[in-house]
CSV table of C-alpha atoms in Angstrom, one decimal:
chain,number,residue,atom,x,y,z
E,1,MET,CA,99.1,117.5,101.6
E,2,ASP,CA,96.8,120.6,101.7
E,3,ASN,CA,95.3,120.4,105.5
E,4,ASP,CA,93.1,122.9,106.7
E,5,SER,CA,94.0,122.4,110.1
E,6,PRO,CA,97.5,120.9,110.4
E,7,PRO,CA,98.7,119.9,113.7
E,8,PRO,CA,101.7,121.7,115.0
E,9,ASN,CA,105.2,121.5,115.7
E,10,ALA,CA,107.7,123.4,117.8
E,11,SER,CA,107.4,126.6,115.8
E,12,GLY,CA,106.3,128.4,118.9
E,13,GLY,CA,109.9,128.8,119.8
E,14,GLU,CA,112.1,128.2,122.7
E,15,ALA,CA,109.9,129.7,125.2
E,16,ALA,CA,107.1,127.3,124.3
E,17,SER,CA,109.5,124.4,124.4
E,18,ASP,CA,110.8,125.4,127.9
E,19,GLY,CA,107.4,126.2,129.2
E,20,ALA,CA,106.1,122.6,128.2
E,21,ARG,CA,109.0,121.2,129.8
E,22,ALA,CA,108.4,123.0,132.9
E,23,ALA,CA,104.7,122.1,132.9
E,24,SER,CA,105.1,118.6,132.2
E,25,GLY,CA,108.3,117.7,133.9
E,26,GLY,CA,106.6,117.0,137.3
E,27,ASP,CA,108.9,119.4,139.2
E,28,SER,CA,107.5,120.9,142.6
E,29,ALA,CA,106.9,124.6,140.9
E,30,SER,CA,104.7,122.7,138.3
E,31,GLY,CA,102.9,120.8,140.8
E,32,ASP,CA,102.2,123.9,143.0
E,33,ALA,CA,101.1,125.7,140.0
E,34,ARG,CA,98.4,123.1,139.1
E,35,ALA,CA,97.1,123.0,142.6
E,36,GLU,CA,96.8,126.6,142.8
E,37,GLY,CA,95.4,127.3,139.3
E,38,SER,CA,93.1,124.4,139.2
E,39,GLY,CA,90.5,125.6,141.6
E,40,GLY,CA,87.8,123.1,141.6
E,41,ALA,CA,90.0,120.5,140.2
E,42,ALA,CA,88.0,117.9,141.8
E,43,GLY,CA,85.0,118.9,140.0
E,44,SER,CA,86.6,119.6,136.7
E,45,GLY,CA,87.3,116.1,135.5
E,46,GLY,CA,90.4,117.1,133.5
E,47,ALA,CA,90.9,119.5,130.5
E,48,ALA,CA,87.9,120.2,128.7
E,49,GLY,CA,86.3,116.9,129.1
E,50,SER,CA,89.2,115.0,127.9
E,51,GLY,CA,89.6,113.0,131.1
E,52,GLY,CA,93.1,114.2,131.2
E,53,ALA,CA,95.6,114.6,134.0
E,54,GLU,CA,94.3,116.0,137.4
E,55,GLY,CA,94.2,119.8,137.3
E,56,SER,CA,95.3,120.1,133.6
E,57,GLY,CA,92.2,122.0,132.8
E,58,GLY,CA,93.2,124.8,134.9
E,59,VAL,CA,96.9,125.1,135.1
E,60,GLU,CA,97.9,128.4,136.6
E,61,GLY,CA,94.4,129.7,135.4
E,62,SER,CA,95.2,128.6,131.9
E,63,GLY,CA,91.6,128.3,130.8
E,64,GLU,CA,88.7,126.0,130.2
E,65,ALA,CA,88.3,124.3,133.5
E,66,ALA,CA,84.7,124.0,132.6
E,67,GLY,CA,85.5,123.6,128.9
E,68,GLY,CA,83.5,126.7,127.9
E,69,GLY,CA,85.9,129.8,128.3
E,70,GLU,CA,88.7,130.9,126.2
E,71,PRO,CA,92.1,129.4,127.1
E,72,ALA,CA,94.5,132.0,128.5
E,73,LEU,CA,97.4,130.5,126.7
E,74,SER,CA,95.9,131.4,123.3
E,75,GLY,CA,98.2,134.5,123.5
E,76,GLY,CA,101.3,132.4,123.4
E,77,PRO,CA,103.2,130.2,125.8
E,78,GLU,CA,104.7,133.1,127.7
E,79,ASP,CA,101.3,133.9,129.2
E,80,GLY,CA,100.6,130.5,130.2
E,81,ALA,CA,104.1,130.1,131.7
E,82,ASP,CA,103.4,133.4,133.7
E,83,GLY,CA,100.1,132.2,134.8
E,84,GLY,CA,98.3,135.0,133.0
E,85,GLY,CA,94.7,134.4,131.9
E,86,GLY,CA,91.2,134.5,132.5
E,87,GLU,CA,88.8,132.8,135.1
E,88,PRO,CA,87.2,129.4,134.3
E,89,ASP,CA,83.9,129.6,132.4
E,90,GLY,CA,81.4,129.6,134.9
E,91,GLY,CA,82.4,132.3,137.2
E,92,GLY,CA,83.7,132.1,140.8
E,93,GLY,CA,87.5,133.0,140.1
E,94,ALA,CA,90.2,130.6,140.6
E,95,GLY,CA,88.6,128.8,143.4
E,96,GLY,CA,85.1,128.3,141.5
E,97,GLU,CA,83.7,124.9,141.2
E,98,ALA,CA,83.5,123.7,137.6
E,99,ASP,CA,80.2,122.5,136.2
E,100,PRO,CA,80.8,118.9,134.8
E,101,GLY,CA,77.8,119.5,132.6
E,102,GLU,CA,79.4,122.1,130.6
E,103,ASN,CA,82.4,119.8,129.8
E,104,GLN,CA,80.6,117.6,127.3
E,105,ASP,CA,81.4,117.7,123.8
E,106,GLU,CA,78.2,115.9,123.1
E,107,ASP,CA,76.4,119.2,123.6
E,108,PRO,CA,77.9,121.5,121.5
E,109,ASP,CA,77.6,125.3,122.0
E,110,PRO,CA,74.5,126.6,120.0
E,111,ASP,CA,76.5,129.4,118.6
E,112,GLN,CA,79.2,127.0,117.6
E,113,ASP,CA,78.3,127.5,113.9
E,114,GLN,CA,78.5,131.3,114.2
E,115,ASP,CA,81.9,130.9,116.0
E,116,LEU,CA,83.2,128.8,113.4
E,117,GLY,CA,82.2,131.5,110.8
E,118,GLU,CA,83.8,134.1,112.4
E,119,ALA,CA,87.0,132.1,113.1
E,120,GLY,CA,87.0,131.4,109.4
E,121,VAL,CA,86.7,134.8,108.4
E,122,GLU,CA,89.6,135.9,110.9
E,123,SER,CA,91.9,133.1,109.9
E,124,GLY,CA,91.0,133.5,106.1
E,125,GLU,CA,89.5,129.8,106.0
E,126,HIS,CA,86.1,129.0,104.5
E,127,PRO,CA,83.6,128.6,107.2
E,128,LEU,CA,82.3,125.4,105.6
E,129,ALA,CA,85.8,124.1,105.5
E,130,LEU,CA,85.9,124.5,109.4
E,131,ARG,CA,82.4,122.9,109.5
E,132,LEU,CA,83.7,119.8,107.7
E,133,GLU,CA,87.0,119.8,109.7
E,134,GLN,CA,84.9,119.6,112.9
E,135,LEU,CA,82.8,117.0,111.5
E,136,ILE,CA,85.7,114.8,110.5
E,137,LEU,CA,87.6,115.3,113.7
E,138,GLY,CA,84.5,115.2,116.0
E,139,ALA,CA,85.7,118.3,118.1
E,140,PRO,CA,86.1,121.8,117.7
E,141,ARG,CA,89.6,123.6,117.8
E,142,ARG,CA,90.5,124.4,121.3
E,143,TYR,CA,94.1,124.3,121.9
E,144,THR,CA,97.2,125.8,121.0
E,145,PRO,CA,100.4,123.5,120.3
E,146,PHE,CA,101.8,124.7,123.6
E,147,GLN,CA,98.5,124.0,125.5
E,148,ALA,CA,98.0,120.5,123.8
E,149,ALA,CA,101.4,119.4,125.0
E,150,ARG,CA,101.0,120.6,128.4
E,151,THR,CA,97.4,119.1,128.7
E,152,ALA,CA,98.8,115.7,127.3
E,153,GLY,CA,101.6,115.9,129.8
E,154,VAL,CA,104.4,115.8,127.2
E,155,SER,CA,107.2,118.3,126.4
E,156,MET,CA,106.6,120.7,123.6
E,157,ASP,CA,109.8,119.2,121.8
E,158,LEU,CA,108.5,115.6,121.9
E,159,ALA,CA,105.0,116.9,120.8
E,160,SER,CA,106.5,118.7,118.1
E,161,ARG,CA,108.4,115.6,116.9
E,162,PHE,CA,105.2,113.5,116.8
E,163,TRP,CA,103.3,116.3,114.8
E,164,ARG,CA,106.2,116.5,112.2
E,165,ALA,CA,106.5,112.7,111.9
E,166,MET,CA,102.8,112.6,111.1
E,167,GLY,CA,103.3,114.9,108.2
E,168,PHE,CA,101.6,118.3,109.6
E,169,ALA,CA,103.1,121.6,108.8
E,170,ASP,CA,104.0,124.2,111.5
E,171,ILE,CA,101.2,126.5,112.8
E,172,GLY,CA,103.1,128.4,115.4
E,173,GLN,CA,100.8,128.8,118.2
E,174,ALA,CA,97.5,129.0,116.6
E,175,LYS,CA,94.6,127.5,118.3
E,176,ALA,CA,93.9,124.7,116.0
E,177,LEU,CA,94.0,121.4,117.9
E,178,THR,CA,91.2,119.3,119.5
E,179,GLU,CA,90.7,116.7,122.3
E,180,ALA,CA,91.8,114.0,119.7
E,181,ASP,CA,95.1,115.6,119.2
E,182,VAL,CA,95.7,115.7,123.0
E,183,LEU,CA,94.6,112.1,123.4
E,184,ALA,CA,96.9,110.9,120.6
E,185,LEU,CA,99.7,112.7,122.1
E,186,ARG,CA,99.1,111.1,125.5
E,187,ARG,CA,98.8,107.6,123.9
E,188,LEU,CA,102.0,107.8,122.2
E,189,ALA,CA,104.0,109.1,125.1
E,190,GLY,CA,102.1,106.5,127.3
E,191,LEU,CA,103.5,103.8,125.1
E,192,VAL,CA,106.9,105.3,125.5
E,193,GLU,CA,106.6,105.7,129.2
E,194,ALA,CA,105.2,101.9,129.6
E,195,GLY,CA,108.3,100.9,127.9
E,196,LEU,CA,106.5,99.2,125.0
E,197,LEU,CA,108.0,101.4,122.7
E,198,SER,CA,111.3,103.4,122.5
E,199,GLU,CA,110.9,107.1,121.7
E,200,SER,CA,112.5,106.6,118.4
E,201,MET,CA,110.1,103.8,117.6
E,202,ALA,CA,107.2,105.9,118.6
E,203,ILE,CA,108.4,108.5,116.0
E,204,GLN,CA,108.6,106.0,113.4
E,205,VAL,CA,105.0,104.7,114.2
E,206,ALA,CA,103.9,108.2,113.9
E,207,ARG,CA,105.7,108.8,110.6
E,208,SER,CA,104.8,105.4,108.8
E,209,THR,CA,101.2,106.0,109.8
E,210,GLY,CA,101.1,109.6,108.6
E,211,GLN,CA,102.5,108.8,105.3
E,212,THR,CA,100.5,105.8,104.6
E,213,THR,CA,97.2,107.6,105.7
E,214,ALA,CA,98.0,110.8,103.8
E,215,ARG,CA,98.2,109.2,100.5
E,216,LEU,CA,94.9,107.3,101.3
E,217,ALA,CA,93.1,110.4,102.4
E,218,ASP,CA,94.2,112.3,99.2
E,219,TRP,CA,93.0,109.4,96.9
E,220,GLN,CA,89.8,109.0,98.8
E,221,THR,CA,89.1,112.7,98.7
E,222,ASP,CA,89.8,113.3,95.2
E,223,SER,CA,87.9,110.2,94.2
E,224,PHE,CA,84.7,110.7,96.3
E,225,LEU,CA,84.4,114.5,96.5
E,226,GLU,CA,85.1,114.7,92.5
E,227,GLY,CA,83.0,111.8,91.5
E,228,LEU,CA,80.1,112.0,93.8
E,229,THR,CA,79.5,115.9,94.5
E,230,GLU,CA,78.0,117.0,91.5
E,231,PRO,CA,75.4,119.7,92.4
E,232,PRO,CA,72.2,118.2,92.3
E,233,GLU,CA,70.5,121.6,92.2
E,234,PRO,CA,71.2,124.8,90.2
E,235,GLY,CA,72.8,127.3,92.6
E,236,MET,CA,74.5,124.7,94.8
E,237,THR,CA,78.1,124.6,95.2
E,238,ARG,CA,80.4,121.3,95.2
E,239,ALA,CA,81.3,122.4,98.8
E,240,GLU,CA,77.6,122.5,100.1
E,241,VAL,CA,77.2,119.0,98.7
E,242,ALA,CA,80.3,117.8,100.0
E,243,TYR,CA,79.2,118.2,103.9
E,244,PRO,CA,76.2,115.5,103.8
E,245,LEU,CA,78.4,113.2,101.7
E,246,VAL,CA,81.2,113.1,104.2
E,247,GLU,CA,78.7,112.7,106.9
E,248,LEU,CA,77.4,109.7,105.6
E,249,LEU,CA,80.6,108.2,104.2
E,250,LEU,CA,82.8,108.8,107.1
E,251,PRO,CA,81.7,106.1,109.6
E,252,GLU,CA,81.5,103.4,107.0
E,253,LEU,CA,85.0,104.3,105.5
E,254,GLU,CA,86.4,104.3,109.3
E,255,GLU,CA,85.3,100.8,110.0
E,256,PHE,CA,86.4,99.7,106.6
E,257,LEU,CA,90.0,101.1,107.2
E,258,ILE,CA,90.0,99.4,110.6
E,259,TYR,CA,88.9,96.0,109.3
E,260,VAL,CA,91.7,96.1,106.5
E,261,TRP,CA,94.3,97.5,108.9
E,262,ARG,CA,93.7,94.4,111.0
E,263,ARG,CA,93.7,92.0,108.3
E,264,GLN,CA,97.0,93.3,107.1
E,265,VAL,CA,98.6,93.3,110.6
E,266,ALA,CA,97.4,89.6,111.0
E,267,ALA,CA,98.9,88.6,107.7
E,268,ALA,CA,102.2,90.4,108.5
E,269,THR,CA,102.4,89.0,111.9
E,270,SER,CA,101.9,85.5,110.5
E,271,ARG,CA,104.9,86.2,108.1
E,272,VAL,CA,106.9,87.2,111.0
E,273,VAL,CA,106.1,84.2,113.3
E,274,GLN,CA,106.6,81.8,110.6
E,275,SER,CA,110.3,83.2,109.7
E,276,ASP,CA,113.5,82.6,111.5
E,277,ASP,CA,114.5,85.2,114.1
E,278,GLU,CA,117.5,86.2,111.8
E,279,GLU,CA,115.0,87.0,108.9
E,280,ALA,CA,112.6,89.2,111.1
E,281,VAL,CA,114.5,92.3,109.5
E,282,ASP,CA,117.0,91.3,107.0
E,283,ARG,CA,115.2,88.6,104.9
E,284,ARG,CA,115.7,86.8,101.5
E,285,LEU,CA,113.1,87.8,99.3
E,286,ALA,CA,112.3,88.1,95.7
E,287,VAL,CA,111.9,91.6,94.6
E,288,GLY,CA,110.5,92.9,91.3
E,289,PHE,CA,110.0,96.2,89.3
E,290,ALA,CA,107.6,96.6,86.5
E,291,ASP,CA,107.9,99.6,84.5
E,292,LEU,CA,105.9,101.1,81.5
E,293,VAL,CA,108.2,101.5,78.5
E,294,GLY,CA,108.1,105.1,76.8
E,295,PHE,CA,106.2,106.6,79.7
E,296,THR,CA,108.1,110.0,79.3
E,297,ARG,CA,106.8,110.3,75.8
E,298,LEU,CA,103.3,109.5,76.8
E,299,THR,CA,103.2,112.2,79.2
E,300,ARG,CA,103.9,114.8,76.3
E,301,ARG,CA,101.4,113.4,74.1
E,302,LEU,CA,98.5,112.4,76.3
E,303,GLU,CA,96.0,114.9,77.8
E,304,GLU,CA,96.4,115.1,81.7
E,305,GLU,CA,93.1,113.3,82.4
E,306,GLU,CA,94.0,110.5,79.8
E,307,LEU,CA,97.4,109.9,81.6
E,308,GLY,CA,95.8,110.0,84.9
E,309,GLU,CA,93.4,107.1,83.7
E,310,LEU,CA,96.3,105.1,82.2
E,311,VAL,CA,98.5,105.3,85.4
E,312,GLU,CA,95.4,104.3,87.4
E,313,ALA,CA,94.7,101.4,85.1
E,314,PHE,CA,98.1,100.3,85.1
E,315,GLU,CA,98.4,100.5,89.1
E,316,THR,CA,95.2,98.8,89.6
E,317,THR,CA,96.1,95.8,87.1
E,318,ALA,CA,99.4,95.4,88.7
E,319,ALA,CA,98.2,95.5,92.5
E,320,ASP,CA,95.5,92.9,91.4
E,321,GLN,CA,98.0,90.5,89.7
E,322,VAL,CA,100.5,91.0,92.6
E,323,ALA,CA,98.0,90.2,95.4
E,324,ALA,CA,96.3,87.4,93.5
E,325,TYR,CA,99.3,85.4,93.3
E,326,GLY,CA,100.6,85.8,96.7
E,327,GLY,CA,103.0,88.8,96.4
E,328,ARG,CA,103.1,92.1,98.3
E,329,LEU,CA,102.9,95.5,96.5
E,330,ILE,CA,105.5,97.7,98.3
E,331,LYS,CA,104.7,100.9,96.3
E,332,THR,CA,103.6,102.5,93.1
E,333,LEU,CA,105.6,105.3,91.4
E,334,GLY,CA,103.4,106.3,88.6
E,335,ASP,CA,104.9,104.4,85.7
E,336,GLU,CA,106.6,101.8,87.9
E,337,VAL,CA,105.5,99.4,90.6
E,338,LEU,CA,107.7,97.7,93.1
E,339,PHE,CA,106.5,94.2,94.7
E,340,VAL,CA,108.0,91.5,96.7
E,341,ALA,CA,107.4,87.7,97.1
E,342,ASP,CA,108.6,85.2,99.8
E,343,ASP,CA,110.0,82.9,97.0
E,344,PRO,CA,111.2,83.2,93.4
E,345,GLY,CA,108.4,80.8,92.1
E,346,THR,CA,105.8,83.1,93.2
E,347,ALA,CA,107.5,86.3,91.9
E,348,ALA,CA,108.3,84.5,88.6
E,349,GLU,CA,104.6,83.9,88.2
E,350,ILE,CA,103.6,87.4,89.0
E,351,GLY,CA,106.2,88.9,86.7
E,352,ILE,CA,104.9,86.9,83.8
E,353,ARG,CA,101.3,87.4,84.5
E,354,LEU,CA,101.9,91.1,84.4
E,355,ILE,CA,103.4,90.9,81.0
E,356,GLU,CA,100.9,88.4,79.6
E,357,THR,CA,97.9,90.9,81.2
E,358,MET,CA,99.6,94.1,79.9
E,359,THR,CA,100.1,92.7,76.4
E,360,GLY,CA,96.6,91.7,76.0
E,361,ASP,CA,95.4,95.4,76.7
E,362,GLU,CA,95.7,97.4,73.6
E,363,THR,CA,95.3,100.6,75.7
E,364,MET,CA,98.6,99.7,77.7
E,365,PRO,CA,102.2,100.5,76.5
E,366,ALA,CA,104.9,97.8,76.6
E,367,LEU,CA,105.9,96.7,80.0
E,368,ARG,CA,109.3,95.5,81.0
E,369,VAL,CA,110.1,93.5,84.4
E,370,GLY,CA,113.3,92.9,86.4
E,371,MET,CA,113.6,90.7,89.4
E,372,ALA,CA,116.3,89.6,91.7
E,373,PHE,CA,116.6,87.4,94.9
E,374,GLY,CA,118.6,87.9,98.0
E,375,THR,CA,118.7,89.8,101.3
E,376,VAL,CA,116.5,92.6,101.7
E,377,THR,CA,116.3,95.1,104.5
E,378,THR,CA,112.8,96.1,105.4
E,379,ARG,CA,111.8,99.5,107.3
E,380,MET,CA,108.6,101.2,107.7
E,381,GLY,CA,106.9,99.1,104.9
E,382,ASP,CA,109.6,99.8,102.2
E,383,VAL,CA,112.5,97.5,101.2
E,384,PHE,CA,116.2,98.5,100.8
E,385,GLY,CA,119.4,97.0,99.8
E,386,THR,CA,121.5,95.7,96.9
E,387,THR,CA,118.9,93.1,95.9
E,388,VAL,CA,116.4,96.0,95.3
E,389,ASN,CA,118.9,98.1,93.4
E,390,LEU,CA,119.9,95.1,91.2
E,391,ALA,CA,116.3,94.5,90.5
E,392,SER,CA,115.7,98.1,89.4
E,393,ARG,CA,118.8,98.0,87.1
E,394,LEU,CA,117.6,94.6,85.5
E,395,THR,CA,114.4,96.6,84.8
E,396,SER,CA,116.1,99.4,83.0
E,397,ILE,CA,117.7,96.8,80.6
E,398,ALA,CA,114.9,94.5,80.0
E,399,PRO,CA,113.5,94.0,76.6
E,400,ARG,CA,110.0,95.2,75.8
E,401,ASP,CA,107.3,92.8,77.3
E,402,ALA,CA,109.9,90.5,78.8
E,403,VAL,CA,111.2,89.5,82.2
E,404,LEU,CA,115.0,89.7,83.2
E,405,VAL,CA,116.2,87.9,86.6
E,406,ASP,CA,119.6,87.6,88.2
E,407,GLY,CA,121.7,84.6,88.6
E,408,ASP,CA,120.6,83.8,92.2
E,409,PHE,CA,116.9,84.2,91.1
E,410,ALA,CA,117.6,81.6,88.4
E,411,GLU,CA,119.6,79.3,90.9
E,412,ALA,CA,116.8,79.5,93.2
E,413,LEU,CA,114.1,78.5,90.5
E,414,GLY,CA,116.3,75.9,89.5
E,415,ALA,CA,116.8,74.4,93.1
E,416,ALA,CA,113.1,74.4,93.6
E,417,GLY,CA,112.4,72.5,90.4
E,418,GLU,CA,110.5,75.3,88.8
E,419,ALA,CA,113.0,75.9,85.9
E,420,PRO,CA,115.8,74.0,84.2
E,421,LEU,CA,119.2,75.9,84.2
E,422,SER,CA,120.5,73.7,81.2
E,423,GLU,CA,118.6,72.2,78.4
E,424,ALA,CA,120.4,69.0,79.3
E,425,ASP,CA,117.9,68.8,82.2
E,426,VAL,CA,114.9,69.0,80.2
E,427,ASP,CA,114.7,65.9,78.1
E,428,ALA,CA,113.5,63.4,81.1
E,429,THR,CA,111.7,65.7,83.2
E,430,ALA,CA,110.4,68.4,80.9
E,431,GLU,CA,106.8,68.4,82.4
E,432,LYS,CA,107.7,69.4,85.8
E,433,TYR,CA,109.0,72.7,85.0
E,434,ARG,CA,106.9,75.9,85.0
E,435,PHE,CA,109.2,78.4,83.5
E,436,ALA,CA,112.2,78.6,81.1
E,437,LEU,CA,115.4,80.4,81.6
E,438,GLN,CA,117.9,81.6,78.9
E,439,PRO,CA,121.2,83.2,79.8
E,440,MET,CA,121.9,86.5,78.3
E,441,TRP,CA,125.1,88.1,77.5
E,442,ARG,CA,127.0,89.5,80.8
E,443,ARG,CA,127.1,93.2,81.1
E,444,PRO,CA,128.3,95.9,83.6
E,445,VAL,CA,125.6,97.3,85.5
E,446,ARG,CA,126.1,100.9,87.1
E,447,GLY,CA,127.1,100.4,90.6
E,448,LEU,CA,126.8,96.7,90.8
E,449,GLY,CA,129.6,95.5,88.5
E,450,VAL,CA,129.1,92.9,86.0
E,451,VAL,CA,125.9,90.8,86.2
E,452,GLU,CA,124.7,87.7,83.9
E,453,PRO,CA,120.8,88.3,83.4
E,454,TRP,CA,118.5,85.6,82.6
E,455,LEU,CA,115.5,85.9,80.4
E,456,LEU,CA,112.5,84.3,82.1
E,457,SER,CA,109.7,82.8,80.2
E,458,ARG,CA,106.5,80.6,80.8
E,459,ARG,CA,107.4,77.1,79.4
E,460,GLU,CA,105.1,76.0,76.5
E,461,GLY,CA,102.7,73.1,77.3
């Protein structure tokens, strides 16, 4: 993802990592450095108004005790480790009292726009892009990666792993981080220190959140900024229209994101609580793939915009059908979607509804669906295992506008009274079945041996 100010990783080198460990490790040398460099630590209130660790705003004279000066560590980790650097803003040398009033982000520097413009020229970034970034992040750039790690009280190595897990590129020791970055580091590290998460689990939290929100941010930016930023007056650029648009949309989208996330967490927690302990990770689920037929040929025939509209319509329709009938959409892959359901009956309804909906749309190509039922491993919102692989293989051999299921799926439908496994069962109790199953020829499936697929359809009447 193109990111104007991507948070960092450990590209600052071994010196940076060693320096951060020395600063955050809690040894006596580090403690003395904080005591000597903080000067008016009692008056500084932490680093640059972040409410951080005591004395962190002035570690060995490292810079912004009052929040207004240039951090001495901007030259690189070696300067910070040696204690080189200027006096805190506001004068008085190392022992000067910091002015708490200067430490408030709510009162931005009146020359801030000019500084942003100069920073953009120096870094090659557009000044308006920097203004948009500050609007979205809510704070100006202030820290290098080394400074952010030390202010948060974590090692450079751990900070780098967090940033990479969130999906951001290396930036060396450029000053590109804000108070929010420091706070995020402190929160994740605090969860580990409190024993609520292991370090590896905290990395997974960062990675899953980063991957999910990266796609969401790309989609929203493409949709909103492309569709809503047509210049209202001649001479105005799209970029100039973007700023007030983002200013209006940002708080509303933020609140909506939190609402949807809480709803999803509530639903996921309910599913876990209602399942057995053994099924918390390895569960029996119905897994389905739905795949557009002939999509590769379509990519050569359709214009890019038409192809994009087709994919969006397919994903939207599939997502609506999966959600409406009680399934969960795991991911979309352009011409294919992957979904799961807690039981085969729900999955069967979704699979057939997808075929019925797509068949009724003349703009859509044919669809094929493959489903399997069995043990599935869930990790970071995705599903893995033999059941998933089998569903994918069944999709590849399914006829056009048809649904294929595996033997376990068919047996589970029969056991639940959703479909007969034999026509001998139909005569007396035909009305109770929703679905029909027709055994197909056994065939070898790559990597999975010989399988016996069943053709699933809706029972007439």
